[in-house]
Short mmCIF file of C-alpha atoms and ligand atoms in Angstrom, two decimals:
data_model
loop_
_atom_site.label_atom_id
_atom_site.label_comp_id
_atom_site.label_asym_id
_atom_site.label_seq_id
_atom_site.Cartn_x
_atom_site.Cartn_y
_atom_site.Cartn_z
CA UNK A 1 -50.69 46.77 -32.41
CA UNK A 2 -51.68 45.63 -28.96
CA UNK A 3 -54.28 47.95 -27.53
CA UNK A 4 -53.45 47.93 -23.80
CA UNK A 5 -55.78 50.78 -23.16
CA UNK A 6 -58.82 48.95 -24.48
CA UNK A 7 -57.98 45.78 -22.50
CA UNK A 8 -57.34 47.88 -19.40
CA UNK A 9 -60.70 49.64 -19.72
CA UNK A 10 -62.53 46.34 -19.98
CA UNK A 11 -60.75 45.07 -16.81
CA UNK A 12 -61.53 48.29 -15.02
CA UNK A 13 -65.20 48.02 -15.97
CA UNK A 14 -65.45 44.55 -14.51
CA UNK A 15 -63.70 45.82 -11.41
CA UNK A 16 -66.26 48.65 -11.10
CA UNK A 17 -68.98 46.05 -10.96
CA UNK A 18 -67.00 44.02 -8.37
CA UNK A 19 -66.54 47.10 -6.20
CA UNK A 20 -70.24 47.91 -6.37
CA UNK A 21 -71.03 44.28 -5.16
CA UNK A 22 -68.40 44.72 -2.41
CA UNK A 23 -70.14 47.91 -1.31
CA UNK A 24 -73.44 46.14 -1.07
CA UNK A 25 -72.04 43.24 0.90
CA UNK A 26 -69.64 45.06 3.26
CA UNK A 27 -71.05 48.59 3.25
CA UNK A 28 -67.52 49.74 2.64
CA UNK A 29 -65.08 50.03 -0.33
CA UNK A 30 -61.41 49.50 -0.78
CA UNK A 31 -59.14 52.40 0.02
CA UNK A 32 -55.67 53.07 -1.44
CA UNK A 33 -53.21 55.63 -0.01
CA UNK A 34 -50.56 56.89 -2.35
CA UNK A 35 -47.51 58.49 -0.78
CA UNK A 36 -45.94 61.04 -3.14
CA UNK A 37 -42.70 62.61 -2.09
CA UNK A 38 -41.45 65.70 -3.86
CA UNK A 39 -42.41 67.21 -7.24
CA UNK A 40 -41.12 64.80 -9.89
CA UNK A 41 -43.40 65.70 -12.89
CA UNK A 42 -43.56 62.12 -14.18
CA UNK A 43 -44.47 60.81 -10.71
CA UNK A 44 -47.15 63.46 -10.36
CA UNK A 45 -48.82 62.47 -13.69
CA UNK A 46 -48.66 58.76 -12.83
CA UNK A 47 -50.25 59.43 -9.43
CA UNK A 48 -53.02 61.49 -11.06
CA UNK A 49 -53.73 58.64 -13.50
CA UNK A 50 -53.94 56.21 -10.54
CA UNK A 51 -56.21 58.58 -8.65
CA UNK A 52 -58.56 59.02 -11.65
CA UNK A 53 -58.76 55.24 -12.25
CA UNK A 54 -59.59 54.59 -8.61
CA UNK A 55 -62.31 57.19 -8.68
CA UNK A 56 -63.81 55.66 -11.78
CA UNK A 57 -63.84 52.17 -10.34
CA UNK A 58 -65.32 53.33 -7.00
CA UNK A 59 -62.13 52.76 -4.97
CA UNK A 60 -61.24 55.49 -2.43
CA UNK A 61 -57.86 57.07 -3.10
CA UNK A 62 -55.99 59.42 -0.88
CA UNK A 63 -52.79 61.02 -2.13
CA UNK A 64 -50.49 62.11 0.63
CA UNK A 65 -48.03 64.65 -0.74
CA UNK A 66 -44.88 65.07 1.32
CA UNK A 67 -42.10 67.60 0.94
CA UNK A 68 -38.99 66.70 -1.11
CA UNK A 69 -36.95 67.14 2.07
CA UNK A 70 -39.03 64.91 4.33
CA UNK A 71 -36.74 62.83 6.56
CA UNK A 72 -36.54 59.04 6.35
CA UNK A 73 -37.85 58.72 9.93
CA UNK A 74 -40.88 61.01 9.31
CA UNK A 75 -41.72 59.03 6.16
CA UNK A 76 -41.43 55.69 7.93
CA UNK A 77 -43.49 57.05 10.87
CA UNK A 78 -46.26 57.98 8.45
CA UNK A 79 -46.05 54.54 6.72
CA UNK A 80 -46.37 52.93 10.21
CA UNK A 81 -49.49 54.94 10.90
CA UNK A 82 -50.97 53.71 7.63
CA UNK A 83 -49.90 50.12 8.55
CA UNK A 84 -52.11 50.39 11.64
CA UNK A 85 -54.99 52.32 10.06
CA UNK A 86 -57.92 49.91 9.63
CA UNK A 87 -59.48 52.16 6.98
CA UNK A 88 -56.40 51.89 4.65
CA UNK A 89 -56.39 48.58 2.75
CA UNK A 90 -53.53 49.18 0.40
CA UNK A 91 -50.71 51.73 0.12
CA UNK A 92 -47.95 52.53 -2.36
CA UNK A 93 -44.97 54.80 -2.14
CA UNK A 94 -44.58 56.36 -5.61
CA UNK A 95 -41.09 55.67 -6.91
CA UNK A 96 -38.49 57.01 -7.51
CA UNK A 97 -37.87 58.68 -4.11
CA UNK A 98 -35.53 61.59 -3.72
CA UNK A 99 -31.90 60.42 -3.55
CA UNK A 100 -31.38 61.08 0.17
CA UNK A 101 -34.02 58.58 1.07
CA UNK A 102 -33.22 54.84 1.35
CA UNK A 103 -35.85 53.48 -1.02
CA UNK A 104 -35.31 49.84 -0.02
CA UNK A 105 -35.63 50.62 3.73
CA UNK A 106 -38.86 52.57 3.13
CA UNK A 107 -40.47 49.95 0.94
CA UNK A 108 -39.66 47.25 3.50
CA UNK A 109 -41.41 49.31 6.17
CA UNK A 110 -44.75 48.86 4.44
CA UNK A 111 -46.92 46.11 5.94
CA UNK A 112 -46.83 43.14 3.49
CA UNK A 113 -50.60 42.81 3.67
CA UNK A 114 -51.03 46.39 2.48
CA UNK A 115 -48.13 46.32 0.00
CA UNK A 116 -50.26 46.46 -3.21
CA UNK A 117 -47.13 47.21 -5.28
CA UNK A 118 -45.83 43.77 -4.18
CA UNK A 119 -42.31 45.12 -3.56
CA UNK A 120 -41.70 43.94 0.04
CA UNK A 121 -39.41 40.97 0.46
CA UNK A 122 -42.35 38.97 1.85
CA UNK A 123 -44.44 39.50 -1.28
CA UNK A 124 -41.56 38.93 -3.67
CA UNK A 125 -40.66 35.79 -1.73
CA UNK A 126 -44.22 34.51 -1.97
CA UNK A 127 -44.12 35.06 -5.66
CA UNK A 128 -40.86 33.20 -5.98
CA UNK A 129 -42.31 30.29 -3.99
CA UNK A 130 -45.28 30.01 -6.32
CA UNK A 131 -47.66 31.19 -3.66
CA UNK A 132 -48.16 34.79 -4.68
CA UNK A 133 -50.17 37.38 -2.69
CA UNK A 134 -49.50 40.81 -4.33
CA UNK A 135 -47.58 40.73 -7.59
CA UNK A 136 -46.06 43.98 -8.84
CA UNK A 137 -48.62 45.63 -11.11
CA UNK A 138 -46.45 46.11 -14.21
CA UNK A 139 -45.31 42.48 -14.60
CA UNK A 140 -48.80 41.23 -13.76
CA UNK A 141 -50.19 43.59 -16.43
CA UNK A 142 -47.75 42.15 -18.96
CA UNK A 143 -48.79 38.60 -18.14
CA UNK A 144 -52.44 39.44 -18.39
CA UNK A 145 -51.85 41.30 -21.65
CA UNK A 146 -50.15 38.24 -23.19
CA UNK A 147 -53.10 36.17 -22.12
CA UNK A 148 -55.62 38.61 -23.55
CA UNK A 149 -53.92 38.51 -26.96
CA UNK A 150 -53.81 34.69 -26.80
CA UNK A 151 -50.02 34.61 -26.80
CA UNK A 152 -49.19 31.11 -25.55
CA UNK A 153 -46.46 31.31 -22.92
CA UNK A 154 -46.23 27.61 -22.23
CA UNK A 155 -43.15 26.18 -24.01
CA UNK A 156 -42.23 29.54 -25.53
CA UNK A 157 -38.92 31.24 -25.39
CA UNK A 158 -39.21 34.65 -23.73
CA UNK A 159 -36.41 37.18 -23.35
CA UNK A 160 -36.77 39.97 -20.84
CA UNK A 161 -34.34 42.86 -21.08
CA UNK A 162 -34.06 44.43 -17.64
CA UNK A 163 -33.78 42.77 -14.21
CA UNK A 164 -35.26 45.31 -11.79
CA UNK A 165 -37.29 44.24 -8.80
CA UNK A 166 -40.17 46.30 -10.13
CA UNK A 167 -40.40 44.72 -13.57
CA UNK A 168 -37.83 42.22 -14.94
CA UNK A 169 -37.31 39.86 -11.99
CA UNK A 170 -41.03 39.41 -10.97
CA UNK A 171 -41.98 39.08 -14.67
CA UNK A 172 -39.43 36.32 -15.12
CA UNK A 173 -40.86 34.55 -12.05
CA UNK A 174 -44.42 34.89 -13.33
CA UNK A 175 -43.73 33.70 -16.90
CA UNK A 176 -41.55 30.77 -15.86
CA UNK A 177 -43.95 29.73 -13.05
CA UNK A 178 -45.68 26.38 -13.10
CA UNK A 179 -49.08 27.81 -14.02
CA UNK A 180 -51.42 28.30 -16.99
CA UNK A 181 -50.07 31.72 -17.77
CA UNK A 182 -46.47 30.70 -17.16
CA UNK A 183 -44.45 27.61 -18.18
CA UNK A 184 -42.19 29.65 -20.48
CA UNK A 185 -38.39 29.29 -20.78
CA UNK A 186 -37.23 32.73 -19.74
CA UNK A 187 -33.91 34.48 -20.38
CA UNK A 188 -33.10 37.70 -18.54
CA UNK A 189 -30.66 40.16 -20.12
CA UNK A 190 -29.22 43.27 -18.43
CA UNK A 191 -26.60 45.91 -18.85
CA UNK A 192 -23.78 43.37 -18.36
CA UNK A 193 -25.20 40.85 -20.89
CA UNK A 194 -23.10 40.23 -24.00
CA UNK A 195 -24.67 40.12 -27.41
CA UNK A 196 -28.31 40.58 -26.37
CA UNK A 197 -29.30 40.15 -30.00
CA UNK A 198 -28.22 36.51 -29.92
CA UNK A 199 -30.95 35.92 -27.39
CA UNK A 200 -33.71 38.20 -28.65
CA UNK A 201 -33.46 36.95 -32.29
CA UNK A 202 -34.52 33.46 -31.13
CA UNK A 203 -37.27 34.62 -28.87
CA UNK A 204 -41.01 34.12 -29.42
CA UNK A 205 -41.65 37.04 -27.05
CA UNK A 206 -39.34 39.88 -26.16
CA UNK A 207 -40.11 42.22 -23.23
CA UNK A 208 -37.96 45.29 -22.91
CA UNK A 209 -37.79 47.34 -19.64
CA UNK A 210 -34.55 49.27 -19.45
CA UNK A 211 -35.63 52.93 -19.40
CA UNK A 212 -33.44 53.64 -22.47
CA UNK A 213 -34.86 54.46 -25.94
CA UNK A 214 -33.57 52.22 -28.80
CA UNK A 215 -32.54 49.32 -26.55
CA UNK A 216 -34.47 47.01 -28.82
CA UNK A 217 -33.88 47.63 -32.52
CA UNK A 218 -35.49 45.97 -35.56
CA UNK A 219 -32.48 43.80 -36.33
CA UNK A 220 -32.79 42.20 -32.92
CA UNK A 221 -36.29 40.97 -33.46
CA UNK A 222 -37.38 37.66 -35.14
CA UNK A 223 -40.13 37.85 -37.79
CA UNK A 224 -43.58 37.27 -36.28
CA UNK A 225 -42.43 37.48 -32.69
CA UNK A 226 -44.29 39.53 -30.01
CA UNK A 227 -42.73 42.61 -28.50
CA UNK A 228 -43.87 44.09 -25.21
CA UNK A 229 -42.37 47.54 -24.55
CA UNK A 230 -42.50 48.51 -20.85
CA UNK A 231 -40.26 51.54 -21.13
CA UNK A 232 -41.51 55.07 -20.70
CA UNK A 233 -39.11 57.83 -21.77
CA UNK A 234 -39.87 61.59 -22.02
CA UNK A 235 -38.16 63.13 -25.05
CA UNK A 236 -38.21 66.79 -25.95
CA UNK A 237 -40.73 67.61 -28.63
CA UNK A 238 -41.44 71.28 -29.36
CA UNK A 239 -44.43 70.44 -31.46
CA UNK A 240 -46.23 69.25 -28.29
CA UNK A 241 -47.96 71.65 -25.89
CA UNK A 242 -46.15 70.25 -22.89
CA UNK A 243 -42.80 70.23 -24.70
CA UNK A 244 -42.26 66.47 -24.66
CA UNK A 245 -43.61 63.14 -25.88
CA UNK A 246 -43.36 59.66 -24.51
CA UNK A 247 -41.51 56.83 -26.25
CA UNK A 248 -40.65 53.34 -25.20
CA UNK A 249 -37.40 51.34 -25.13
CA UNK A 250 -37.92 49.81 -28.60
CA UNK A 251 -37.86 51.24 -32.14
CA UNK A 252 -41.61 50.92 -32.54
CA UNK A 253 -42.09 51.92 -36.18
CA UNK A 254 -39.38 49.53 -37.58
CA UNK A 255 -40.32 46.63 -35.29
CA UNK A 256 -43.97 47.10 -36.12
CA UNK A 257 -43.14 45.94 -39.70
CA UNK A 258 -41.46 42.71 -38.47
CA UNK A 259 -43.15 41.59 -35.32
CA UNK A 260 -46.56 39.97 -35.28
CA UNK A 261 -47.63 42.13 -32.40
CA UNK A 262 -46.21 45.05 -30.44
CA UNK A 263 -47.35 47.31 -27.59
CA UNK A 264 -47.35 51.05 -28.29
CA UNK A 265 -46.04 53.66 -25.83
CA UNK A 266 -48.13 55.19 -24.54
CA UNK A 267 -51.22 53.00 -24.52
CA UNK A 268 -49.65 49.57 -24.08
CA UNK A 269 -48.30 48.39 -20.72
CA UNK A 270 -48.99 51.63 -18.81
CA UNK A 271 -52.78 51.31 -18.67
CA UNK A 272 -52.46 47.59 -17.76
CA UNK A 273 -50.30 48.64 -14.75
CA UNK A 274 -53.04 50.82 -13.49
CA UNK A 275 -55.72 48.13 -13.91
CA UNK A 276 -53.56 45.60 -12.01
CA UNK A 277 -52.94 48.06 -9.18
CA UNK A 278 -56.73 48.44 -8.74
CA UNK A 279 -57.02 44.64 -8.76
CA UNK A 280 -54.39 44.43 -6.04
CA UNK A 281 -56.18 47.06 -3.93
CA UNK A 282 -59.43 45.12 -4.23
CA UNK A 283 -57.62 41.98 -3.25
CA UNK A 284 -56.12 43.76 -0.21
CA UNK A 285 -59.62 44.75 0.91
CA UNK A 286 -60.95 41.26 0.52
CA UNK A 287 -57.96 39.72 2.40
CA UNK A 288 -58.59 42.21 5.17
CA UNK A 289 -62.34 41.53 5.53
CA UNK A 290 -61.73 37.70 5.43
CA UNK A 291 -59.06 37.93 8.23
P1 NAP B 1 -34.48 50.11 -13.64
O1 NAP B 1 -34.75 49.77 -12.22
O2 NAP B 1 -33.62 51.25 -13.97
O3 NAP B 1 -33.92 48.83 -14.36
C1 NAP B 1 -33.46 48.87 -15.66
C2 NAP B 1 -32.92 47.51 -16.03
O4 NAP B 1 -32.47 47.55 -17.41
C3 NAP B 1 -31.69 47.11 -15.20
O5 NAP B 1 -31.76 45.75 -14.92
C4 NAP B 1 -30.50 47.39 -16.15
O6 NAP B 1 -29.43 46.47 -16.00
C5 NAP B 1 -31.15 47.13 -17.48
N1 NAP B 1 -30.48 47.84 -18.56
C6 NAP B 1 -30.23 49.22 -18.64
N2 NAP B 1 -29.65 49.47 -19.82
C7 NAP B 1 -29.54 48.37 -20.50
C8 NAP B 1 -29.06 48.01 -21.78
N3 NAP B 1 -28.53 48.92 -22.61
N4 NAP B 1 -29.10 46.73 -22.17
C9 NAP B 1 -29.62 45.77 -21.37
N5 NAP B 1 -30.16 46.05 -20.17
C10 NAP B 1 -30.07 47.34 -19.74
O7 NAP B 1 -35.88 50.43 -14.41
P2 NAP B 1 -37.37 49.80 -14.19
O8 NAP B 1 -37.96 50.34 -12.96
O9 NAP B 1 -37.35 48.34 -14.42
O10 NAP B 1 -38.11 50.48 -15.41
C11 NAP B 1 -37.67 50.20 -16.71
C12 NAP B 1 -38.50 51.08 -17.71
O11 NAP B 1 -39.86 50.67 -17.56
C13 NAP B 1 -38.49 52.59 -17.42
O12 NAP B 1 -38.56 53.30 -18.60
C14 NAP B 1 -39.68 52.82 -16.58
O13 NAP B 1 -40.17 54.12 -16.67
C15 NAP B 1 -40.63 51.86 -17.22
N6 NAP B 1 -41.74 51.44 -16.38
C16 NAP B 1 -42.98 51.50 -16.97
C17 NAP B 1 -44.07 51.08 -16.22
C18 NAP B 1 -45.42 51.19 -16.84
O14 NAP B 1 -46.38 51.07 -16.16
N7 NAP B 1 -45.46 51.27 -18.19
C19 NAP B 1 -43.93 50.65 -14.89
C20 NAP B 1 -42.60 50.57 -14.36
C21 NAP B 1 -41.55 50.97 -15.09
P3 NAP B 1 -28.54 46.41 -14.64
O15 NAP B 1 -29.37 45.64 -13.67
O16 NAP B 1 -27.37 45.69 -15.09
O17 NAP B 1 -28.30 47.83 -14.23
#
């Protein structure tokens, strides 16, 4: 089992040391602003985890909570204020946004030099051109995780199930990039793909990121391959105090018997996402002071 939590803690501890050095040199520390719209319970708990991690690392984190019915223009006005605020080095808008808001328009209103989620067209374009600035935290976390477990990407066949701008597409760009942690042959599958098993069964590494439990079943996985499960699904569980538990997009128990390595949910990719976000915020601060 791949212990993403342990790897993430070690990265966060080194970051803490880096932030303390930054404080000594610049007499200032990185600041992240998280914009949270509405009351989506999953979003609230993700934001709390980000806030806690920032605090531990010595990064300032301000969470701006806006009402569910905030208008698009009000939200963009607030983002523009943050774009101009010299004290704010990085910002993220917690997704998903309420349906009435144009998510794409709002993301694109974030200044690319503060876009620590790496979702603006400028940052995704830089990633595609091999000149990345901010890479979305989850795919970056998956790449770092693969490196930490000594999974060789160069020359390997990697199948990614899911083609979102947040996970699948940037991950495919990263893993196929001409770089030490890339150089893989990457296949992307999605909801219109036919016979996904014919791809996954030949893969050295399978990454699943669909948001649907049981997308990856044991019969789809080659013996001794590596499985990275990005999915986070809440399912009802009356034995739990909060009434639910989290599962991924793969059949963990069955695949665990076949694969050489697999990430658990929770405790796999999730903690890596947080560590990479903190890295991006630190990078935003350093880019700002070196301007
Ligand atoms: P998304 O935007 O909904 O994209 C899902 C992708 O999966 C789409 O490309 C979709 O195909 C594809 N898909 C859906 N059903 C499929 C199926 N049965 N077979 C093959 N492909 C299928 O979701 P996302 O933002 O990428 O997130 C995916 C999952 O990762 C979610 O569970 C999310 O909560 C989780 N996540 C976790 C973290 C973390 O830190 N652990 C971070 C981000 C996301 P089409 O393009 O054809 O619709």
